[in-house]
XYZ file of C-alpha atoms in Angstrom:
706
model
C -130.736 -266.942 371.699
C -129.391 -266.040 368.269
C -127.944 -268.882 366.153
C -124.195 -268.444 365.640
C -123.032 -271.281 363.366
C -124.985 -272.449 360.311
C -125.717 -276.004 359.244
C -126.316 -277.282 355.722
C -130.059 -276.861 356.320
C -129.565 -273.181 357.153
C -127.738 -272.637 353.872
C -130.144 -274.575 351.657
C -131.140 -272.751 348.500
C -134.742 -272.085 347.595
C -136.341 -274.813 345.536
C -136.244 -273.947 341.840
C -138.737 -275.528 339.457
C -138.079 -275.334 335.730
C -138.603 -276.945 332.353
C -136.108 -278.022 329.733
C -133.611 -275.258 328.878
C -135.124 -272.591 331.087
C -132.549 -269.980 332.058
C -131.393 -271.736 335.223
C -127.696 -271.912 336.067
C -126.878 -275.589 336.742
C -125.680 -276.066 340.313
C -122.340 -277.417 341.529
C -121.029 -279.673 344.274
C -117.566 -280.168 345.722
C -115.792 -282.271 348.341
C -112.653 -280.075 348.197
C -110.950 -282.743 346.087
C -112.935 -282.070 342.928
C -116.136 -280.663 341.492
C -119.211 -281.689 339.537
C -121.962 -279.807 337.741
C -125.494 -281.015 338.498
C -127.534 -280.614 335.331
C -131.154 -279.962 334.482
C -132.611 -283.446 334.260
C -132.899 -285.781 337.244
C -129.546 -287.572 336.921
C -127.397 -285.807 334.322
C -123.964 -284.538 335.386
C -121.319 -282.504 333.592
C -117.700 -281.610 334.260
C -117.023 -284.378 336.767
C -113.379 -283.702 337.530
C -110.945 -284.470 340.286
C -107.541 -282.952 339.551
C -105.342 -284.037 337.950
C -108.117 -285.880 336.047
C -110.383 -283.678 333.953
C -112.923 -284.096 331.174
C -114.053 -280.650 330.148
C -117.807 -280.089 330.192
C -118.656 -283.641 329.139
C -122.146 -284.661 330.187
C -123.035 -288.126 331.403
C -125.837 -290.043 333.168
C -128.596 -288.533 331.000
C -131.863 -290.129 332.125
C -134.219 -292.381 330.159
C -137.433 -293.649 331.780
C -138.926 -296.795 330.266
C -136.750 -296.290 327.201
C -137.756 -292.671 326.566
C -135.502 -289.653 327.118
C -136.725 -288.082 330.336
C -136.379 -284.513 329.027
C -138.836 -285.331 326.230
C -141.690 -285.933 328.686
C -141.850 -282.144 329.147
C -142.430 -282.295 332.894
C -141.200 -279.736 335.382
C -138.126 -280.546 337.447
C -137.544 -279.155 340.939
C -133.962 -278.668 342.146
C -133.091 -278.185 345.808
C -129.428 -277.359 346.479
C -127.596 -277.277 349.760
C -123.851 -277.541 350.474
C -123.795 -281.331 350.808
C -126.248 -282.376 348.095
C -128.656 -281.577 345.300
C -132.113 -283.134 345.382
C -133.951 -283.276 342.059
C -137.550 -284.465 341.681
C -140.216 -284.780 339.022
C -143.413 -286.696 338.269
C -143.836 -288.787 335.115
C -147.354 -290.188 334.975
C -147.779 -292.316 338.099
C -144.070 -292.248 338.911
C -142.480 -289.815 341.347
C -138.721 -289.833 340.812
C -136.369 -288.238 343.309
C -132.590 -288.227 343.094
C -129.995 -287.082 345.626
C -126.518 -286.238 344.335
C -123.364 -285.856 346.439
C -119.647 -285.419 345.940
C -118.435 -288.238 348.180
C -116.151 -286.961 350.975
C -112.595 -288.215 350.760
C -113.217 -289.991 347.445
C -112.746 -289.021 343.821
C -116.333 -289.951 343.163
C -119.861 -288.669 342.778
C -122.946 -290.672 343.759
C -126.658 -290.352 343.007
C -129.357 -292.115 344.986
C -132.316 -292.743 342.619
C -135.710 -293.379 344.239
C -138.816 -294.237 342.194
C -142.237 -294.121 343.867
C -145.237 -295.780 342.243
C -148.350 -293.722 343.031
C -150.546 -296.029 340.957
C -152.846 -298.781 342.176
C -150.920 -301.693 340.611
C -147.381 -302.981 340.845
C -145.143 -302.251 337.895
C -141.651 -302.528 336.515
C -139.739 -299.376 335.646
C -136.654 -299.334 333.452
C -134.161 -296.663 334.481
C -131.586 -295.984 331.775
C -128.598 -293.654 331.754
C -126.652 -292.630 328.685
C -123.041 -292.624 329.901
C -120.019 -290.819 328.506
C -116.558 -289.776 329.639
C -113.640 -287.857 328.178
C -111.173 -288.274 331.025
C -107.584 -287.230 330.581
C -104.588 -286.295 332.660
C -102.900 -283.296 331.108
C -99.166 -282.947 331.650
C -99.654 -279.175 331.720
C -101.700 -276.662 333.659
C -105.342 -276.335 332.643
C -104.731 -273.183 330.617
C -108.171 -272.668 329.099
C -111.492 -271.822 330.699
C -112.726 -275.344 329.950
C -110.532 -278.065 331.406
C -108.767 -280.573 329.100
C -110.576 -283.611 327.716
C -109.944 -286.328 325.140
C -111.713 -289.174 323.411
C -111.794 -292.262 325.624
C -112.219 -295.930 324.908
C -115.102 -297.697 326.647
C -115.439 -301.294 327.804
C -118.006 -303.202 329.841
C -117.113 -304.694 333.210
C -120.153 -306.263 334.882
C -122.600 -303.500 335.856
C -120.050 -300.840 334.926
C -118.751 -298.972 331.940
C -115.009 -298.370 332.146
C -113.568 -295.399 330.253
C -109.832 -294.909 329.679
C -107.676 -292.210 328.139
C -105.373 -293.222 325.289
C -102.308 -293.289 327.532
C -104.158 -295.139 330.316
C -103.317 -292.283 332.702
C -106.945 -291.359 333.480
C -109.950 -293.589 334.133
C -113.674 -293.268 334.783
C -115.805 -296.133 336.087
C -119.569 -295.581 335.944
C -122.411 -297.875 336.882
C -125.933 -298.365 338.239
C -126.029 -300.574 341.304
C -127.762 -303.854 340.567
C -127.966 -302.942 336.909
C -126.255 -303.770 333.649
C -124.046 -302.025 331.124
C -123.719 -302.121 327.339
C -121.768 -300.204 324.735
C -123.831 -297.761 322.743
C -122.977 -298.932 319.262
C -122.697 -295.354 318.046
C -120.054 -294.889 315.349
C -116.645 -293.857 316.666
C -116.289 -290.114 316.947
C -113.498 -288.179 315.233
C -110.620 -286.741 317.245
C -111.862 -283.225 316.468
C -115.250 -283.920 318.089
C -116.313 -280.901 320.153
C -118.615 -281.662 323.074
C -119.705 -278.049 323.324
C -120.839 -277.661 319.713
C -121.138 -281.069 318.092
C -123.077 -282.737 320.884
C -122.214 -285.074 323.707
C -120.417 -288.382 323.374
C -122.122 -291.688 324.090
C -119.925 -294.424 325.427
C -122.689 -296.764 326.493
C -125.907 -297.387 328.336
C -126.431 -298.184 332.014
C -129.778 -299.672 332.969
C -131.633 -301.133 335.914
C -135.129 -302.610 335.985
C -136.905 -301.780 339.233
C -139.934 -303.634 340.526
C -142.025 -300.983 342.252
C -145.078 -302.124 344.234
C -148.117 -299.862 344.295
C -147.590 -297.046 346.777
C -143.996 -298.097 347.446
C -140.483 -296.928 346.563
C -137.668 -298.826 344.844
C -134.099 -297.609 344.472
C -130.942 -297.883 342.501
C -127.854 -295.668 342.553
C -125.428 -294.238 340.036
C -121.739 -293.868 340.891
C -118.902 -292.375 338.894
C -115.360 -292.813 340.192
C -112.241 -291.276 338.655
C -108.687 -292.480 339.091
C -105.163 -292.493 337.692
C -105.344 -296.243 337.126
C -108.079 -298.748 336.395
C -107.577 -300.410 339.766
C -107.772 -297.066 341.564
C -111.035 -296.061 339.873
C -112.567 -299.538 340.243
C -111.677 -299.694 343.936
C -113.270 -296.311 344.582
C -116.365 -297.338 342.642
C -116.703 -300.524 344.689
C -116.319 -298.707 348.009
C -118.916 -296.047 347.204
C -121.460 -298.230 345.405
C -121.469 -300.712 348.301
C -123.260 -298.167 350.517
C -124.568 -295.040 348.787
C -126.787 -294.044 351.756
C -123.608 -293.901 353.858
C -122.056 -291.585 351.253
C -125.055 -289.255 351.569
C -124.771 -289.189 355.349
C -121.020 -288.627 355.158
C -121.512 -285.631 352.846
C -123.893 -284.005 355.314
C -121.522 -284.478 358.243
C -118.529 -283.353 356.158
C -120.146 -280.037 355.315
C -121.510 -279.424 358.778
C -117.966 -280.018 360.032
C -116.544 -277.454 357.591
C -119.079 -274.866 358.735
C -118.322 -275.474 362.413
C -114.573 -275.415 361.818
C -114.715 -272.080 359.999
C -115.695 -270.386 363.275
C -113.639 -272.464 365.725
C -110.031 -271.350 366.278
C -109.307 -274.632 368.087
C -110.277 -276.716 365.058
C -107.331 -277.540 362.795
C -109.431 -277.861 359.628
C -108.427 -274.255 358.912
C -105.377 -272.410 360.235
C -107.545 -269.574 361.569
C -111.195 -268.787 362.191
C -113.802 -266.215 361.262
C -115.631 -264.199 363.929
C -119.109 -265.225 365.023
C -121.949 -262.882 364.193
C -124.440 -262.611 367.050
C -127.484 -260.804 365.706
C -131.255 -260.878 365.735
C -131.256 -259.488 362.166
C -132.054 -262.418 359.891
C -131.053 -260.561 356.684
C -127.672 -259.594 358.147
C -127.044 -263.129 359.407
C -128.069 -264.582 356.067
C -125.639 -262.391 354.146
C -122.778 -263.209 356.516
C -123.320 -266.961 356.477
C -123.725 -266.849 352.689
C -120.356 -265.120 352.429
C -118.604 -267.593 354.720
C -119.873 -270.561 352.728
C -118.766 -268.873 349.511
C -115.171 -268.745 350.740
C -114.764 -272.239 352.182
C -116.607 -273.647 349.141
C -113.476 -273.079 347.036
C -110.900 -274.810 349.233
C -109.008 -277.452 347.273
C -106.907 -280.111 349.018
C -106.433 -282.626 346.211
C -103.329 -284.787 346.001
C -100.748 -283.096 343.817
C -101.767 -279.535 344.653
C -98.407 -277.749 344.458
C -99.319 -275.506 347.395
C -100.808 -278.308 349.448
C -103.966 -276.238 349.735
C -105.393 -273.485 347.567
C -108.680 -271.713 346.910
C -110.016 -271.898 343.366
C -111.870 -268.955 341.834
C -114.746 -270.419 339.797
C -116.753 -273.633 339.681
C -118.063 -275.974 338.328
C -117.693 -274.986 334.673
C -114.600 -272.879 334.117
C -110.992 -272.363 335.176
C -110.762 -275.373 337.447
C -107.462 -275.407 339.427
C -106.858 -271.682 338.719
C -106.632 -269.030 341.426
C -107.013 -265.487 340.091
C -105.020 -262.829 341.950
C -107.835 -260.286 341.570
C -110.634 -262.499 342.866
C -108.544 -263.853 345.746
C -107.743 -260.299 346.811
C -111.442 -259.445 346.938
C -111.687 -261.940 349.822
C -108.402 -260.773 351.307
C -109.593 -260.141 354.869
C -111.457 -263.450 354.853
C -108.351 -265.405 353.901
C -106.257 -263.588 356.506
C -108.748 -264.542 359.219
C -109.864 -268.010 358.091
C -106.741 -269.619 356.667
C -103.674 -267.389 357.142
C -101.186 -270.247 356.601
C -102.634 -270.913 353.165
C -102.749 -267.179 352.411
C -99.092 -266.790 353.341
C -98.089 -269.636 351.035
C -100.237 -268.309 348.185
C -98.858 -264.777 348.468
C -95.275 -266.055 348.627
C -95.926 -268.113 345.517
C -97.247 -265.139 343.580
C -94.321 -262.984 344.668
C -91.965 -265.634 343.274
C -93.526 -265.167 339.821
C -93.940 -262.177 337.523
C -97.348 -260.806 338.501
C -97.280 -258.545 335.454
C -97.536 -261.454 333.032
C -100.627 -263.414 334.137
C -103.937 -263.206 335.979
C -103.490 -266.273 338.141
C -101.720 -269.546 338.744
C -102.422 -273.245 338.460
C -102.569 -275.400 341.572
C -101.499 -278.344 339.387
C -98.190 -276.874 338.239
C -97.743 -273.607 340.087
C -97.231 -271.962 336.716
C -98.910 -268.844 335.333
C -102.310 -268.836 333.682
C -103.699 -266.174 331.353
C -102.778 -262.604 330.542
C -101.888 -259.657 332.778
C -104.683 -258.082 334.765
C -104.141 -254.402 335.504
C -105.322 -254.764 339.086
C -102.470 -257.060 340.150
C -100.249 -254.447 341.836
C -103.150 -253.137 343.915
C -104.361 -256.661 344.663
C -100.976 -257.859 345.891
C -100.484 -254.757 348.064
C -103.881 -255.370 349.612
C -103.088 -259.044 350.274
C -99.832 -258.376 352.118
C -101.368 -255.497 354.075
C -104.361 -257.554 355.220
C -102.211 -260.558 356.074
C -99.826 -258.527 358.223
C -102.402 -256.415 360.052
C -104.721 -259.292 360.970
C -102.079 -261.923 361.784
C -99.484 -259.629 363.370
C -96.810 -261.463 361.355
C -94.639 -258.376 360.782
C -91.604 -260.626 360.240
C -93.181 -261.659 356.934
C -92.134 -258.286 355.522
C -88.463 -259.154 356.083
C -88.635 -262.527 354.369
C -86.732 -262.958 351.135
C -88.866 -264.189 348.261
C -87.027 -264.332 344.992
C -84.198 -261.845 345.272
C -85.703 -259.289 347.662
C -87.778 -258.855 350.790
C -91.544 -258.895 350.797
C -91.454 -255.269 351.954
C -89.415 -254.300 348.888
C -91.929 -256.066 346.643
C -94.751 -254.111 348.253
C -92.984 -250.824 347.537
C -92.414 -251.860 343.923
C -96.082 -252.757 343.447
C -97.142 -249.476 345.042
C -94.988 -247.449 342.663
C -95.133 -249.571 339.522
C -97.769 -247.194 338.160
C -94.952 -244.825 337.207
C -93.807 -247.301 334.549
C -97.272 -247.230 332.985
C -97.527 -243.481 332.367
C -97.721 -242.046 328.881
C -97.980 -238.261 328.600
C -99.927 -237.547 331.780
C -99.471 -237.993 335.508
C -101.716 -241.071 335.548
C -100.979 -244.704 334.762
C -102.351 -246.289 331.594
C -103.840 -249.668 332.502
C -104.190 -251.026 329.024
C -106.962 -252.438 326.945
C -110.272 -254.140 327.562
C -108.739 -257.569 328.225
C -106.519 -256.155 330.966
C -109.477 -254.658 332.798
C -113.167 -255.588 332.677
C -113.177 -257.632 329.427
C -116.701 -256.665 328.384
C -116.764 -252.871 328.784
C -114.979 -251.388 325.795
C -114.865 -247.831 327.157
C -113.274 -248.815 330.468
C -109.661 -248.685 329.327
C -106.341 -246.884 329.800
C -106.235 -244.110 332.443
C -109.121 -245.297 334.619
C -109.848 -243.467 337.870
C -110.222 -246.624 339.957
C -106.706 -248.043 339.753
C -105.104 -244.609 339.801
C -106.946 -243.878 343.046
C -105.779 -247.287 344.230
C -102.199 -246.142 343.559
C -102.652 -243.363 346.103
C -103.950 -245.904 348.620
C -101.178 -248.403 347.801
C -98.422 -245.852 348.393
C -99.981 -244.817 351.693
C -100.306 -248.468 352.674
C -96.723 -249.224 351.695
C -95.730 -246.217 353.814
C -97.574 -247.653 356.827
C -95.782 -250.974 356.391
C -92.428 -249.228 356.018
C -93.075 -247.262 359.205
C -93.992 -250.496 360.944
C -90.477 -251.698 360.119
C -88.957 -248.468 361.362
C -88.102 -247.054 357.932
C -89.543 -243.577 358.366
C -87.568 -242.197 355.414
C -89.202 -244.585 352.961
C -92.580 -243.978 354.614
C -92.263 -240.210 354.208
C -91.251 -240.538 350.555
C -94.196 -242.801 349.768
C -96.670 -240.521 351.499
C -95.320 -237.509 349.634
C -95.684 -239.310 346.307
C -99.246 -240.269 347.194
C -100.130 -236.655 347.967
C -98.542 -235.536 344.700
C -100.553 -238.028 342.653
C -103.899 -237.377 344.338
C -104.837 -234.103 342.514
C -104.360 -235.725 339.103
C -106.854 -238.446 340.034
C -109.420 -236.001 341.387
C -109.071 -233.869 338.234
C -110.694 -236.696 336.267
C -113.933 -236.174 338.185
C -116.717 -234.690 336.056
C -118.402 -232.058 338.261
C -122.022 -232.637 339.153
C -122.187 -236.131 337.642
C -120.800 -238.483 340.282
C -118.567 -240.149 337.668
C -115.008 -239.947 336.352
C -113.444 -239.875 332.887
C -110.962 -242.402 331.547
C -108.061 -240.848 329.667
C -107.372 -242.329 326.243
C -104.054 -242.522 324.337
C -105.182 -239.811 321.920
C -105.709 -237.390 324.800
C -109.487 -237.557 324.895
C -111.361 -238.028 328.163
C -114.093 -240.643 327.972
C -116.823 -240.466 330.659
C -117.537 -243.914 332.131
C -120.448 -244.791 334.376
C -119.096 -248.023 335.865
C -119.345 -249.234 339.440
C -115.629 -250.026 339.646
C -114.774 -246.321 339.710
C -117.439 -245.723 342.336
C -116.283 -248.586 344.570
C -112.514 -248.233 344.329
C -112.429 -244.432 344.508
C -114.899 -244.651 347.370
C -112.921 -247.232 349.343
C -109.450 -245.779 348.728
C -109.633 -241.954 348.742
C -113.100 -241.033 350.075
C -111.661 -238.752 352.771
C -109.747 -236.795 350.108
C -112.871 -235.888 348.154
C -114.878 -232.729 348.672
C -118.265 -233.273 350.373
C -120.081 -232.320 347.193
C -118.196 -234.917 345.188
C -119.021 -237.601 347.726
C -122.682 -236.637 347.628
C -122.728 -236.686 343.826
C -121.145 -240.141 343.755
C -123.751 -241.542 346.137
C -126.552 -239.956 344.119
C -125.137 -241.468 340.921
C -125.000 -244.890 342.534
C -128.577 -244.727 343.771
C -129.902 -243.304 340.512
C -128.122 -245.479 337.967
C -126.599 -248.589 339.582
C -128.535 -249.697 342.659
C -131.504 -252.062 342.426
C -133.691 -253.430 345.196
C -131.879 -256.779 345.520
C -128.653 -256.336 343.516
C -127.014 -253.719 341.278
C -125.931 -252.920 337.763
C -122.195 -252.940 337.150
C -122.585 -250.408 334.332
C -125.179 -247.702 334.110
C -127.772 -248.269 331.367
C -127.221 -244.591 330.559
C -123.633 -245.355 329.536
C -123.191 -245.549 325.733
C -121.185 -248.761 326.199
C -124.201 -250.538 327.716
C -124.912 -251.970 324.263
C -121.450 -253.493 323.914
C -121.797 -256.868 325.654
C -124.477 -259.062 327.283
C -122.113 -260.387 329.966
C -123.814 -259.595 333.285
C -120.751 -259.595 335.532
C -119.642 -256.119 334.367
C -122.472 -254.749 332.230
C -125.867 -253.060 332.684
C -127.790 -256.332 333.119
C -126.146 -257.517 336.336
C -123.039 -257.474 338.456
C -120.134 -259.584 339.619
C -120.692 -260.818 343.218
C -118.091 -258.614 344.899
C -119.438 -255.405 343.367
C -122.458 -254.927 345.678
C -120.269 -255.656 348.712
C -117.568 -253.227 347.592
C -120.210 -250.648 346.688
C -121.602 -251.019 350.196
C -118.179 -250.308 351.714
C -117.887 -247.284 349.439
C -121.291 -245.991 350.537
C -120.205 -246.126 354.175
C -116.862 -244.458 353.400
C -118.550 -241.732 351.350
C -120.793 -240.806 354.259
C -124.006 -242.596 353.278
C -124.230 -245.601 355.630
C -128.004 -245.266 355.711
C -128.121 -246.194 352.017
C -126.174 -249.354 352.812
C -128.256 -250.436 355.793
C -131.509 -249.835 353.902
C -130.175 -252.067 351.096
C -129.285 -255.077 353.267
C -132.737 -256.675 353.372
C -133.059 -256.674 349.589
C -129.548 -258.014 349.107
C -130.223 -260.816 351.559
C -133.005 -262.130 349.316
C -130.365 -262.869 346.682
C -128.641 -265.259 349.109
C -131.157 -267.907 348.076
C -129.449 -269.884 345.300
C -126.366 -271.398 346.908
C -122.964 -269.655 346.946
C -123.017 -266.375 345.072
C -122.550 -266.698 341.332
C -119.989 -265.123 339.048
C -122.840 -262.771 338.168
C -126.470 -262.263 339.079
C -128.918 -260.589 336.716
C -130.862 -257.505 337.693
C -134.604 -258.065 337.573
C -135.046 -255.760 334.550
C -132.924 -258.176 332.509
C -134.233 -261.504 333.818
C -136.929 -261.941 336.488
C -135.511 -263.054 339.817
C -136.063 -266.215 341.842
C -138.264 -265.855 344.933
C -137.241 -262.230 345.350
C -133.525 -262.792 344.776
C -131.477 -261.680 341.784
C -131.132 -264.697 339.502
C -127.764 -266.309 338.870
C -126.633 -266.010 335.256
C -126.054 -269.241 333.297
C -122.916 -270.647 331.653
C -124.180 -270.895 328.082
C -123.408 -268.353 325.375
C -123.591 -265.404 325.286
C -123.326 -265.155 329.084
C -120.533 -267.687 329.880
C -121.003 -267.125 333.615
C -120.079 -269.702 336.239
C -122.419 -270.865 338.975
C -120.180 -269.890 341.911
C -117.309 -267.476 342.489
C -114.790 -267.188 345.320
C -115.020 -263.424 345.811
C -117.804 -264.041 348.318
C -115.355 -262.961 351.013
C -115.930 -259.346 349.973
C -119.206 -259.607 351.905
C -117.375 -260.684 355.053
C -115.328 -257.511 354.719
C -118.544 -255.547 354.218
C -119.897 -256.842 357.531
C -116.675 -256.384 359.494
C -115.310 -253.119 358.087
C -118.406 -251.253 356.915
C -121.353 -252.402 359.005
C -119.387 -252.867 362.237
C -116.925 -250.156 361.173
C -113.866 -252.114 362.303
C -110.547 -250.534 361.346
C -107.353 -252.510 361.927
C -104.125 -250.556 361.423
C -100.889 -252.067 360.173
C -99.646 -252.276 363.756
C -102.782 -254.126 364.886
C -104.544 -251.191 366.548
C -108.305 -251.831 366.469
C -111.012 -249.179 366.240
C -114.722 -249.462 365.517
C -117.449 -247.026 364.480
C -120.029 -248.623 362.226
C -123.670 -248.430 361.239
C -124.894 -251.934 362.117
C -127.058 -250.553 364.935
C -129.557 -249.477 362.273
C -130.104 -253.201 361.606
C -129.684 -254.515 365.145
C -128.605 -252.279 368.045
C -127.595 -255.382 370.023
C -125.486 -257.041 367.307
C -122.036 -258.267 368.343
C -119.136 -259.562 366.287
C -117.497 -262.150 368.538
C -113.920 -263.406 368.436
C -112.367 -261.194 365.765
C -108.760 -262.329 365.739
C -106.083 -259.625 365.420
C -102.586 -260.904 366.049
C -102.551 -262.917 369.275
C -105.742 -261.355 370.613
C -109.443 -261.775 369.910
C -112.030 -259.030 370.294
C -115.775 -258.661 370.574
C -117.147 -255.643 368.688
C -120.608 -254.375 369.576
C -123.013 -252.258 367.552
C -122.120 -249.131 369.533
C -118.458 -249.455 368.610
C -117.368 -250.993 371.909
C -114.285 -253.211 371.760
C -113.599 -255.807 374.449
C -111.347 -258.837 374.720
C -113.172 -262.051 373.861
C -113.572 -264.086 377.076
C -111.186 -267.024 377.156
C -109.394 -266.000 373.957
């Protein structure tokens, strides 16, 4: 019998062994209240933050063994991540040290169990020391920069703990080693302008515990950090967690197994919907699907003070905490519509109430805008409303008034806003590098991708208008889409598989980027001549595809020398790009290229939730056959996990199983998954009030009992 629901053990990452400052992206943990970065040594943590309390990328709990900095011993450290914990282990002489780190469920705290085994023949004492720091603050504003706010704290000793407080006493951190002692560091006070990222890391004090470790035995202590809005709040949380750290570890395991079960159970109220079960004997296919599901629920945030009650962040654990990007959220659009439609509805309503042409996302702390305009926003919002309506059957949503007009009217405005962006041609000008891909200087202005998306958006708006009975508006939108289509196709460069981006001076700049391939391929594939489709697939295979990942930009593109950022350049790709490219391959008539790629892609699902970017092997050797996650340090500035994992759920449902759900809820299926498993079944796909089972042959039946 095929397994249907994963556990934390099923989603455990491969063990990674490394030395000091190897190119390993530090892992992250979350309990859906906050996040923490788990660093390279055995106990160090960074960016421990539970909104509204933040402290930037401040590092704390740096390990000393018998008075010597652990990192200076030069020994290898092995990290083993899984959703509920990170286990780190190393050997120093006759000592085997193993630590287990968790974000404590239901608490604004992180805990580390520290176990020291003496492999020697005689008993000994071992001094465990941690250099502790905090820069906690509670900003009155949204976290408007990539790194969350922080400030210099004051530190005091309270028994075994160090207590850190912001200047206004609105944010607190209590840190301690159970059964240990605490002392201030004695380091000279740091200036207000101290920068943790460049100048070093603050030292508030030292935590220490002396363990008596018999020969062949294990002794333990535990580190706990608790954050709060008052000293009493933080101290109470510290006391509760430190009293029973093993219970916190067990609770984290059960918490995450519960989240995984709930994601597939429509009767469980943890989410307002549920994802379909994948019943398959194909281990690579199952691995990719489970990886994608984890990568969506991983970003749920239910902290007190969240203006939406619940939201889904975009990155973690380093950057843009509490920010939801419209673009990234839309890349998991189908996933949100299936898994948590109530949250999706609230999020979409919130964005409609703002000016989507003035920011790239919003803060869950304030509800206010964050960042600059992203050119994709009109397409992204159209996609979100379309997916919400067709999968939930909530057609009445289109008639709701948000702001000063109906949702349906907003959709039509997004679908036609491209007209306001034209210069001297029929196509929209989508601005400069910072409005688009940020690190590809040639991908600017009249790009093929978003202009093709305009054709799709007008057709989609027409379908929604027809659903409401407005055939006049539907006909007008379809006519405009047909009129725009030739101008998009004219930008194709015959025989190359690529398109040109029009520049303000009238020149046409060839660009060899995957975003053109994926968006053109998923929006207007049926409008392209067979030869064009074939050329596009050949280009993808020749210049973008790798065995286990892909390049976002062709290394034959002159702009490949512009930036080392691997999310959009030659040396790697953003996590949604392989999934979207796979959907494009199927739409362009090359499903066999997709199915042959699945096994290699599945090997990259071996390092926890998918990262903001993974390197291709030519840039950085992979990890156990998977494309390596890129790290956060300069010049890469890439986060460890990214919410667009849901794009892979869409790949499985809409490309591999070939499921097509119309605006009115009509379901069809004609996929290619049989090449991977002729007996595969997608069970319990919810569309409106009904649930369907989809088999590999395209058969559609009502799910028994649902």
